[in-house]
Short mmCIF file of C-alpha atoms and ligand atoms in Angstrom, two decimals:
data_model
loop_
_atom_site.label_atom_id
_atom_site.label_comp_id
_atom_site.label_asym_id
_atom_site.label_seq_id
_atom_site.Cartn_x
_atom_site.Cartn_y
_atom_site.Cartn_z
CA MET A 1 180.05 114.86 123.82
CA LYS A 2 178.71 117.02 120.98
CA LYS A 3 175.69 116.29 118.85
CA VAL A 4 174.32 118.08 115.82
CA VAL A 5 170.55 117.90 115.59
CA LYS A 6 168.76 118.61 112.34
CA PHE A 7 164.98 118.93 112.33
CA GLY A 8 162.94 118.45 109.17
CA GLY A 9 160.04 120.64 108.06
CA SER A 10 157.25 118.57 109.58
CA SER A 11 159.07 118.67 112.95
CA LEU A 12 158.89 122.47 112.83
CA ALA A 13 155.57 123.07 111.11
CA SER A 14 153.79 124.67 114.09
CA ALA A 15 154.27 125.99 117.63
CA MET A 16 153.24 122.57 118.94
CA GLN A 17 155.98 120.90 116.94
CA PHE A 18 158.51 123.50 118.12
CA GLU A 19 157.66 122.58 121.69
CA LYS A 20 158.39 118.92 121.01
CA VAL A 21 161.69 119.94 119.46
CA GLY A 22 162.50 122.16 122.45
CA ASN A 23 161.88 119.25 124.81
CA ILE A 24 164.10 116.97 122.76
CA ILE A 25 166.96 119.46 122.76
CA ARG A 26 166.67 120.24 126.46
CA ALA A 27 166.57 116.57 127.34
CA ASP A 28 170.20 116.08 126.30
CA LYS A 29 172.90 118.66 127.03
CA SER A 30 175.07 117.36 124.22
CA ARG A 31 172.52 118.56 121.64
CA LYS A 32 174.39 121.80 121.12
CA TYR A 33 174.15 122.62 117.42
CA VAL A 34 170.73 122.83 115.82
CA VAL A 35 169.97 122.89 112.09
CA PRO A 36 166.31 123.70 111.34
CA SER A 37 164.41 123.29 108.08
CA ALA A 38 161.63 125.66 107.05
CA PRO A 39 158.13 124.95 108.38
CA GLY A 40 156.70 121.99 106.48
CA LYS A 41 153.18 120.64 106.13
CA ARG A 42 150.93 120.45 109.19
CA ASN A 43 148.62 118.02 107.40
CA ASP A 44 148.24 116.41 103.97
CA LYS A 45 146.49 119.43 102.46
CA ASP A 46 148.90 121.99 103.86
CA GLU A 47 151.72 123.71 101.96
CA LYS A 48 155.41 123.83 102.76
CA VAL A 49 156.72 127.32 103.43
CA THR A 50 159.55 126.67 100.94
CA ASP A 51 156.99 126.06 98.19
CA LEU A 52 155.08 129.20 99.17
CA LEU A 53 158.29 131.22 99.02
CA TYR A 54 159.04 130.00 95.49
CA GLN A 55 155.47 130.83 94.42
CA CYS A 56 155.59 134.23 96.05
CA TYR A 57 158.91 135.14 94.48
CA ASP A 58 157.88 133.94 91.01
CA ALA A 59 154.76 136.11 91.21
CA ALA A 60 156.70 139.16 92.45
CA GLU A 61 159.36 138.74 89.79
CA ALA A 62 156.76 138.46 87.06
CA GLY A 63 155.07 141.64 88.30
CA LYS A 64 151.96 139.70 89.37
CA SER A 65 150.21 140.01 92.71
CA TYR A 66 152.16 138.27 95.41
CA LYS A 67 150.88 139.91 98.59
CA SER A 68 148.37 137.23 99.50
CA ILE A 69 151.06 134.53 99.34
CA LEU A 70 153.39 136.67 101.43
CA GLU A 71 150.60 137.05 103.99
CA LYS A 72 150.19 133.26 104.16
CA ILE A 73 153.92 132.91 104.85
CA LYS A 74 153.83 135.60 107.53
CA GLU A 75 150.90 133.86 109.21
CA ARG A 76 152.82 130.60 109.43
CA TYR A 77 155.60 132.27 111.40
CA MET A 78 153.22 134.38 113.50
CA GLU A 79 151.42 131.23 114.63
CA ILE A 80 154.73 129.78 115.80
CA ILE A 81 155.89 132.96 117.55
CA SER A 82 152.62 133.57 119.35
CA GLY A 83 152.10 129.86 120.15
CA LEU A 84 155.48 129.86 121.87
CA SER A 85 154.73 133.22 123.58
CA LEU A 86 157.97 134.67 122.28
CA ASN A 87 158.63 138.34 122.53
CA MET A 88 159.89 138.93 119.01
CA SER A 89 158.69 140.36 115.73
CA LEU A 90 159.70 139.47 112.20
CA ASP A 91 158.13 142.60 110.68
CA GLU A 92 161.47 144.20 109.87
CA GLU A 93 162.74 140.94 108.36
CA PHE A 94 159.67 140.68 106.16
CA ASN A 95 160.12 144.26 104.95
CA VAL A 96 163.64 143.43 103.84
CA ILE A 97 162.49 140.20 102.19
CA GLU A 98 159.72 141.96 100.27
CA LYS A 99 162.09 144.66 99.09
CA ASN A 100 164.61 142.05 97.96
CA PHE A 101 161.92 140.11 96.12
CA LEU A 102 160.98 143.23 94.18
CA GLU A 103 164.64 143.84 93.43
CA LYS A 104 164.84 140.30 92.04
CA ALA A 105 167.25 138.79 94.54
CA GLY A 106 166.74 135.35 93.02
CA ARG A 107 164.77 132.16 93.67
CA ASP A 108 167.47 130.70 95.89
CA TYR A 109 167.40 133.76 98.09
CA ALA A 110 163.62 133.47 98.28
CA ALA A 111 163.61 129.79 99.24
CA SER A 112 166.38 130.21 101.79
CA ARG A 113 164.28 132.64 103.85
CA GLY A 114 162.21 129.68 105.05
CA GLU A 115 165.06 128.22 107.11
CA TYR A 116 166.50 131.67 107.89
CA LEU A 117 163.34 132.87 109.65
CA ASN A 118 162.66 129.54 111.32
CA SER A 119 166.19 129.57 112.71
CA LEU A 120 165.79 133.09 114.10
CA ILE A 121 162.76 131.84 115.98
CA MET A 122 164.52 128.68 117.11
CA ALA A 123 167.53 130.61 118.40
CA GLU A 124 165.24 132.93 120.37
CA TYR A 125 163.21 130.01 121.71
CA LEU A 126 166.24 128.04 122.89
CA GLY A 127 168.42 130.97 123.89
CA PHE A 128 171.12 129.75 121.49
CA GLU A 129 173.32 131.90 119.27
CA PHE A 130 172.10 132.41 115.68
CA ILE A 131 174.74 131.90 112.99
CA ASP A 132 173.65 132.84 109.47
CA ALA A 133 174.53 130.04 107.06
CA ALA A 134 175.43 132.69 104.46
CA GLU A 135 178.49 133.57 106.57
CA VAL A 136 179.80 130.03 107.00
CA ILE A 137 178.68 127.86 104.06
CA PHE A 138 180.10 128.62 100.64
CA PHE A 139 179.53 127.93 96.97
CA ASP A 140 181.74 128.85 94.02
CA GLU A 141 180.63 131.00 91.06
CA ASP A 142 179.21 127.96 89.28
CA GLY A 143 177.17 127.06 92.31
CA ASN A 144 179.29 124.10 93.44
CA PHE A 145 179.55 123.55 97.16
CA GLU A 146 182.99 124.48 98.50
CA ALA A 147 183.61 121.79 101.07
CA ASP A 148 187.10 122.75 102.26
CA LEU A 149 186.54 126.47 102.65
CA THR A 150 183.24 125.83 104.41
CA ASP A 151 184.81 123.33 106.77
CA GLN A 152 187.54 125.76 107.72
CA VAL A 153 185.33 128.81 108.30
CA LEU A 154 182.53 126.85 109.90
CA SER A 155 184.72 125.02 112.39
CA GLU A 156 186.48 128.23 113.42
CA ARG A 157 183.13 129.91 113.94
CA LEU A 158 181.49 127.03 115.78
CA ASN A 159 184.44 126.52 118.08
CA LYS A 160 183.64 129.94 119.48
CA ALA A 161 179.99 129.07 120.09
CA GLU A 162 178.94 126.90 123.00
CA THR A 163 175.53 126.35 121.42
CA ALA A 164 174.18 127.58 118.08
CA VAL A 165 171.37 127.47 115.55
CA ILE A 166 172.48 127.33 111.91
CA PRO A 167 169.77 127.46 109.22
CA GLY A 168 169.73 124.52 106.82
CA PHE A 169 169.55 124.46 103.03
CA TYR A 170 171.63 127.47 101.96
CA GLY A 171 174.94 129.29 101.93
CA SER A 172 176.41 132.06 99.83
CA LYS A 173 178.61 132.63 96.81
CA HIS A 174 181.66 134.87 97.04
CA ASP A 175 179.74 137.84 95.67
CA GLY A 176 177.33 137.48 98.59
CA THR A 177 174.38 136.08 96.65
CA ILE A 178 172.46 133.28 98.31
CA LYS A 179 172.66 129.78 96.91
CA THR A 180 170.74 126.73 98.11
CA PHE A 181 171.51 123.03 97.95
CA SER A 182 168.94 121.03 96.01
CA ARG A 183 165.56 120.34 97.65
CA GLY A 184 165.78 118.61 101.00
CA GLY A 185 169.23 120.15 101.41
CA SER A 186 169.00 120.91 105.13
CA ASP A 187 170.17 117.32 105.60
CA VAL A 188 173.39 118.34 103.86
CA THR A 189 173.85 121.38 106.11
CA GLY A 190 173.45 119.15 109.17
CA SER A 191 176.09 116.80 107.89
CA VAL A 192 178.50 119.62 107.04
CA VAL A 193 178.04 121.13 110.51
CA ALA A 194 178.62 117.73 112.15
CA LYS A 195 181.87 117.35 110.24
CA ALA A 196 183.06 120.86 111.09
CA ILE A 197 182.72 120.43 114.85
CA HIS A 198 183.75 116.74 114.84
CA ALA A 199 180.43 115.78 116.36
CA ASP A 200 180.00 112.44 118.09
CA MET A 201 176.64 112.03 116.44
CA TYR A 202 174.50 113.60 113.74
CA GLU A 203 170.86 113.24 114.75
CA ASN A 204 168.43 113.74 111.92
CA TRP A 205 164.92 114.23 113.33
CA THR A 206 161.99 113.61 111.04
CA ASP A 207 158.46 112.17 111.18
CA VAL A 208 159.25 108.47 110.84
CA SER A 209 160.98 106.28 113.38
CA GLY A 210 163.91 105.51 111.11
CA VAL A 211 164.73 103.88 107.81
CA LEU A 212 162.09 101.32 106.96
CA VAL A 213 162.82 97.84 105.64
CA ALA A 214 160.44 98.43 102.73
CA ASP A 215 158.25 101.14 101.23
CA PRO A 216 155.23 101.69 103.54
CA ARG A 217 153.04 102.29 100.49
CA ILE A 218 153.60 98.64 99.57
CA ILE A 219 154.08 96.99 102.97
CA LYS A 220 151.77 98.00 105.80
CA ASP A 221 153.74 99.11 108.89
CA PRO A 222 157.11 97.79 107.80
CA GLU A 223 159.79 97.14 110.40
CA VAL A 224 162.35 99.85 111.15
CA ILE A 225 166.00 99.06 110.39
CA GLU A 226 167.98 99.30 113.66
CA THR A 227 171.47 99.63 112.20
CA ILE A 228 172.48 100.12 108.60
CA THR A 229 175.85 100.82 107.01
CA TYR A 230 176.45 103.78 104.71
CA ARG A 231 176.96 101.35 101.83
CA GLU A 232 173.71 99.55 102.42
CA LEU A 233 171.89 102.85 102.69
CA ARG A 234 173.42 104.03 99.46
CA GLU A 235 172.16 100.91 97.67
CA LEU A 236 168.66 101.31 99.08
CA ALA A 237 168.55 105.04 98.45
CA TYR A 238 169.71 104.59 94.89
CA MET A 239 166.94 102.09 94.35
CA GLY A 240 164.31 104.51 95.52
CA ALA A 241 164.15 104.43 99.33
CA SER A 242 163.85 108.07 100.33
CA VAL A 243 165.57 108.74 103.61
CA LEU A 244 168.23 111.39 103.53
CA HIS A 245 169.44 113.78 100.87
CA GLU A 246 172.02 111.84 98.86
CA ASP A 247 174.78 114.39 99.51
CA ALA A 248 174.25 114.26 103.26
CA ILE A 249 176.16 111.05 103.75
CA PHE A 250 179.50 112.04 102.31
CA PRO A 251 180.72 114.68 104.83
CA VAL A 252 180.02 112.57 107.93
CA ARG A 253 181.05 109.32 106.31
CA LYS A 254 184.51 110.73 105.71
CA GLU A 255 184.80 111.50 109.42
CA GLY A 256 183.22 108.29 110.69
CA ILE A 257 180.39 110.18 112.40
CA PRO A 258 177.25 108.05 112.78
CA ILE A 259 173.85 109.39 111.74
CA ASN A 260 170.82 108.63 113.87
CA ILE A 261 167.44 109.02 112.17
CA ARG A 262 164.85 109.83 114.84
CA ASN A 263 161.16 110.62 115.09
CA THR A 264 160.21 113.99 116.64
CA ASN A 265 156.72 112.68 117.34
CA LYS A 266 158.05 109.55 119.07
CA PRO A 267 161.30 110.56 120.74
CA GLU A 268 161.28 107.36 122.79
CA ASP A 269 161.95 105.32 119.62
CA LYS A 270 165.62 104.66 119.03
CA GLY A 271 165.38 105.15 115.27
CA THR A 272 167.97 103.95 112.80
CA LEU A 273 171.70 104.21 113.29
CA ILE A 274 173.70 104.70 110.10
CA VAL A 275 177.34 103.70 110.53
CA GLU A 276 180.52 103.03 108.60
CA SER A 277 180.66 99.43 109.74
CA THR A 278 179.39 97.43 112.66
CA CYS A 279 179.84 94.15 114.50
CA ARG A 280 176.18 94.20 115.46
CA GLN A 281 174.39 91.22 114.02
CA PRO A 282 171.62 92.36 111.74
CA ARG A 283 168.21 91.41 113.07
CA TYR A 284 167.25 89.75 109.81
CA THR A 285 169.26 88.25 106.99
CA ILE A 286 168.36 91.17 104.81
CA THR A 287 168.54 94.81 105.80
CA GLY A 288 166.11 96.30 103.33
CA ILE A 289 164.23 96.02 100.06
CA ALA A 290 163.80 98.81 97.54
CA GLY A 291 163.09 99.05 93.87
CA LYS A 292 162.12 101.12 90.91
CA LYS A 293 159.83 100.71 87.95
CA GLY A 294 160.28 101.90 84.41
CA PHE A 295 163.24 100.07 82.95
CA CYS A 296 163.73 98.37 79.65
CA SER A 297 166.20 95.76 78.56
CA ILE A 298 168.10 95.50 75.31
CA ASN A 299 169.11 91.95 74.65
CA ILE A 300 171.93 91.49 72.14
CA GLU A 301 172.72 88.06 70.75
CA LYS A 302 175.59 86.97 68.57
CA ALA A 303 177.07 83.53 68.05
CA MET A 304 180.64 83.30 69.34
CA MET A 305 180.33 86.60 71.17
CA ASN A 306 182.39 85.11 73.96
CA ALA A 307 185.49 85.11 71.78
CA GLU A 308 185.12 88.66 70.51
CA VAL A 309 187.36 90.98 72.49
CA GLY A 310 185.92 94.50 72.88
CA PHE A 311 182.32 93.49 72.21
CA GLY A 312 181.00 94.93 75.48
CA ARG A 313 182.90 98.16 75.09
CA LYS A 314 181.61 98.74 71.58
CA VAL A 315 178.01 98.16 72.68
CA LEU A 316 178.33 100.46 75.68
CA GLU A 317 179.93 103.16 73.55
CA VAL A 318 176.71 103.38 71.59
CA PHE A 319 174.77 104.08 74.80
CA GLU A 320 177.41 106.57 75.86
CA LYS A 321 177.11 108.42 72.58
CA TYR A 322 173.46 109.15 73.34
CA GLY A 323 174.12 110.04 76.98
CA ILE A 324 172.25 107.02 78.32
CA SER A 325 173.57 105.47 81.51
CA PHE A 326 173.07 101.76 82.01
CA GLU A 327 171.89 100.22 85.25
CA HIS A 328 172.84 96.58 84.88
CA MET A 329 174.46 94.40 82.32
CA PRO A 330 174.01 90.68 82.90
CA SER A 331 175.59 88.52 80.21
CA GLY A 332 175.44 84.95 78.93
CA ILE A 333 177.76 83.08 76.58
CA ASP A 334 176.36 84.53 73.39
CA THR A 335 174.10 87.20 74.89
CA MET A 336 174.48 90.45 76.63
CA THR A 337 171.63 92.44 78.14
CA VAL A 338 171.69 96.09 79.01
CA PHE A 339 169.14 97.57 81.43
CA VAL A 340 168.36 101.26 81.01
CA HIS A 341 165.78 103.74 82.25
CA GLN A 342 162.92 103.61 79.79
CA SER A 343 162.26 107.35 79.98
CA GLU A 344 165.87 108.17 79.08
CA PHE A 345 165.99 105.57 76.35
CA VAL A 346 162.78 105.89 74.29
CA GLU A 347 163.82 109.02 72.48
CA PHE A 348 166.99 107.41 71.14
CA GLU A 349 165.73 103.84 70.87
CA GLN A 350 166.04 103.37 67.12
CA SER A 351 169.34 105.24 66.87
CA VAL A 352 170.82 103.05 69.60
CA ILE A 353 169.66 99.84 67.94
CA ALA A 354 171.07 100.96 64.61
CA GLY A 355 174.29 101.96 66.35
CA ILE A 356 174.61 98.52 67.95
CA HIS A 357 174.07 96.86 64.56
CA ARG A 358 176.81 98.93 63.03
CA ALA A 359 179.20 98.51 65.95
CA VAL A 360 179.07 94.76 66.56
CA GLU A 361 176.92 93.15 63.83
CA PRO A 362 174.82 91.08 66.20
CA ASP A 363 172.58 88.20 65.06
CA PHE A 364 169.67 90.03 66.58
CA VAL A 365 168.67 92.69 69.07
CA GLU A 366 165.51 92.38 71.09
CA MET A 367 163.91 94.79 73.53
CA GLU A 368 161.57 94.42 76.44
CA SER A 369 159.91 97.32 78.16
CA ASP A 370 157.97 98.00 81.39
CA LEU A 371 160.36 96.20 83.68
CA ALA A 372 161.08 96.88 87.33
CA LEU A 373 164.18 96.25 89.39
CA VAL A 374 164.00 95.08 92.97
CA ALA A 375 167.09 95.30 95.17
CA VAL A 376 167.44 93.08 98.20
CA VAL A 377 170.19 94.61 100.30
CA GLY A 378 171.99 93.34 103.38
CA ARG A 379 175.45 92.90 104.83
CA GLY A 380 174.11 89.75 106.50
CA MET A 381 173.66 88.03 103.13
CA LYS A 382 177.37 87.47 102.80
CA ALA A 383 177.53 85.10 105.73
CA THR A 384 174.30 83.30 105.04
CA ARG A 385 173.73 80.44 102.68
CA GLY A 386 170.52 80.12 100.76
CA THR A 387 169.46 83.76 100.58
CA ALA A 388 169.08 83.70 96.81
CA GLY A 389 167.26 80.37 97.04
CA ARG A 390 164.77 81.80 99.51
CA ILE A 391 164.17 84.89 97.37
CA PHE A 392 163.45 82.85 94.27
CA SER A 393 161.23 80.31 95.94
CA ALA A 394 159.24 83.16 97.52
CA LEU A 395 158.84 84.76 94.11
CA ALA A 396 157.88 81.46 92.53
CA HIS A 397 155.21 80.90 95.19
CA SER A 398 153.79 84.31 94.44
CA ARG A 399 153.83 83.53 90.72
CA VAL A 400 156.26 86.31 89.92
CA ASN A 401 158.34 85.61 86.86
CA VAL A 402 162.00 86.58 87.33
CA LYS A 403 163.43 88.25 84.24
CA MET A 404 166.94 88.98 85.45
CA ILE A 405 169.19 88.25 88.40
CA ASP A 406 172.30 90.18 89.29
CA GLN A 407 174.31 89.68 92.46
CA GLY A 408 176.85 92.40 93.11
CA SER A 409 180.35 91.13 93.78
CA SER A 410 180.19 92.69 97.25
CA GLU A 411 177.43 90.17 98.10
CA LEU A 412 175.68 93.15 99.56
CA ASN A 413 172.77 93.04 97.19
CA ILE A 414 170.81 90.90 94.81
CA ILE A 415 168.97 92.71 92.07
CA ILE A 416 166.01 91.08 90.44
CA GLY A 417 164.28 92.20 87.27
CA VAL A 418 160.52 91.62 87.09
CA ARG A 419 157.61 93.01 85.13
CA ASN A 420 156.35 96.42 86.31
CA SER A 421 153.02 94.77 87.06
CA ASP A 422 154.68 92.23 89.38
CA PHE A 423 156.69 94.84 91.30
CA GLU A 424 154.53 95.19 94.42
CA GLU A 425 153.88 91.46 94.62
CA ALA A 426 157.60 90.72 94.41
CA ILE A 427 158.39 93.10 97.28
CA LYS A 428 155.61 91.63 99.43
CA ALA A 429 156.84 88.09 98.80
CA ILE A 430 160.42 88.95 99.73
CA TYR A 431 159.35 90.91 102.82
CA ASP A 432 157.23 88.01 104.01
CA ILE A 433 159.89 85.38 103.66
CA PHE A 434 162.65 87.36 105.37
CA ILE A 435 160.92 89.64 107.82
CA THR A 436 157.51 88.29 108.70
CA THR A 437 158.72 84.71 109.01
CA GLU A 438 162.05 85.50 110.67
CA VAL A 439 160.47 87.46 113.56
N1 LIG B 501 163.07 123.53 103.00
C1 LIG B 501 163.82 122.90 101.96
C2 LIG B 501 162.93 122.02 101.12
O1 LIG B 501 161.74 121.98 101.33
C3 LIG B 501 165.03 122.19 102.46
C4 LIG B 501 164.79 121.14 103.50
O2 LIG B 501 163.72 121.10 104.11
O3 LIG B 501 165.67 120.30 103.70
O4 LIG B 501 163.40 121.38 100.22
#
């Protein structure tokens, strides 16, 4: 049994957090490959080391004073090293980093040092081998991740290591320069490592006890989802639930490796299991609720539209021309509505309307702004009658006016359009009817 364990920044923000992580790893012999993030925030007012590194580098590159920021970064690591009573010094490493900053090694190099240094400490603390991600994770000249080459080199390297610590977030280009994934990218490293060693499980340790049914800023203490499929997670993540880096799912999904989201501060909690598919009955009819504000709808009406072949294509071509992607497109007999992100659309609004007039000569085009979309997601909905009915009666009871309904053909989700101002109320109403009352 082999597990890859990735720890997020808040799990490694201090010596105390490192100790919790050490206990977690030692508690299970199969936790052999460790992917650390950089030290994160210790409290709400604190700063992430990654952010400090960007600031420090920007100042150094611009010829401004950077020493005080560098000192802050050094202190963060010193606290961890001394708190763990480790016999190691990062002085030499910091000399090299400072020199490279002054030689303008790049922002990616700067940011990557957060996980690099934290991993040196972790390897020392655990007595595991340190493997520099720059030697095993690759990007091409344009900065695209090279999945196949990485998989090959990484699996060869890891097969020789009984246990190892591999820093998250970065790799290197062929010319040796450091390149990072986008922010939060240590999740991706963990997934890539899990694929390379054919892990039985990818454990992703963070500061929440799993994926939550709804946004905790809207619902107080929402339930944790026990098991969720990759597809459900994708729907929820797309609609705003922040759990894992989007690119972290793909490598393990291809290999059928489950991801377990766990809480470093509550290791006794089972967390959420993310799987390809499952026979486990979901606890509730719905798996999760997510949503986003800031949409607008363009409603196009034309008598006899139903008989006009190519109508939809011509309308969508206008959006395409201005680089605007559409979210949903419910249609009626003589109407078609296109939902787009308001922020992407405003700039081109009048050009798009004019374009639609020219392309399809509609009877009229009407717009509505400040709309929100709420997605109710769940594999259990397929087998259950009355889900839509329950959603709409809950919304009606809460006096939320439904502007749009869209059920995906997979029966995995129902998307509801409401006013921005009704967004929170809509989520509360749906949570209550499915979760609070189904307990
Ligand atoms: N340290 C990086 C960030 O803050 C990467 C990560 O933590 O996943 O984005």
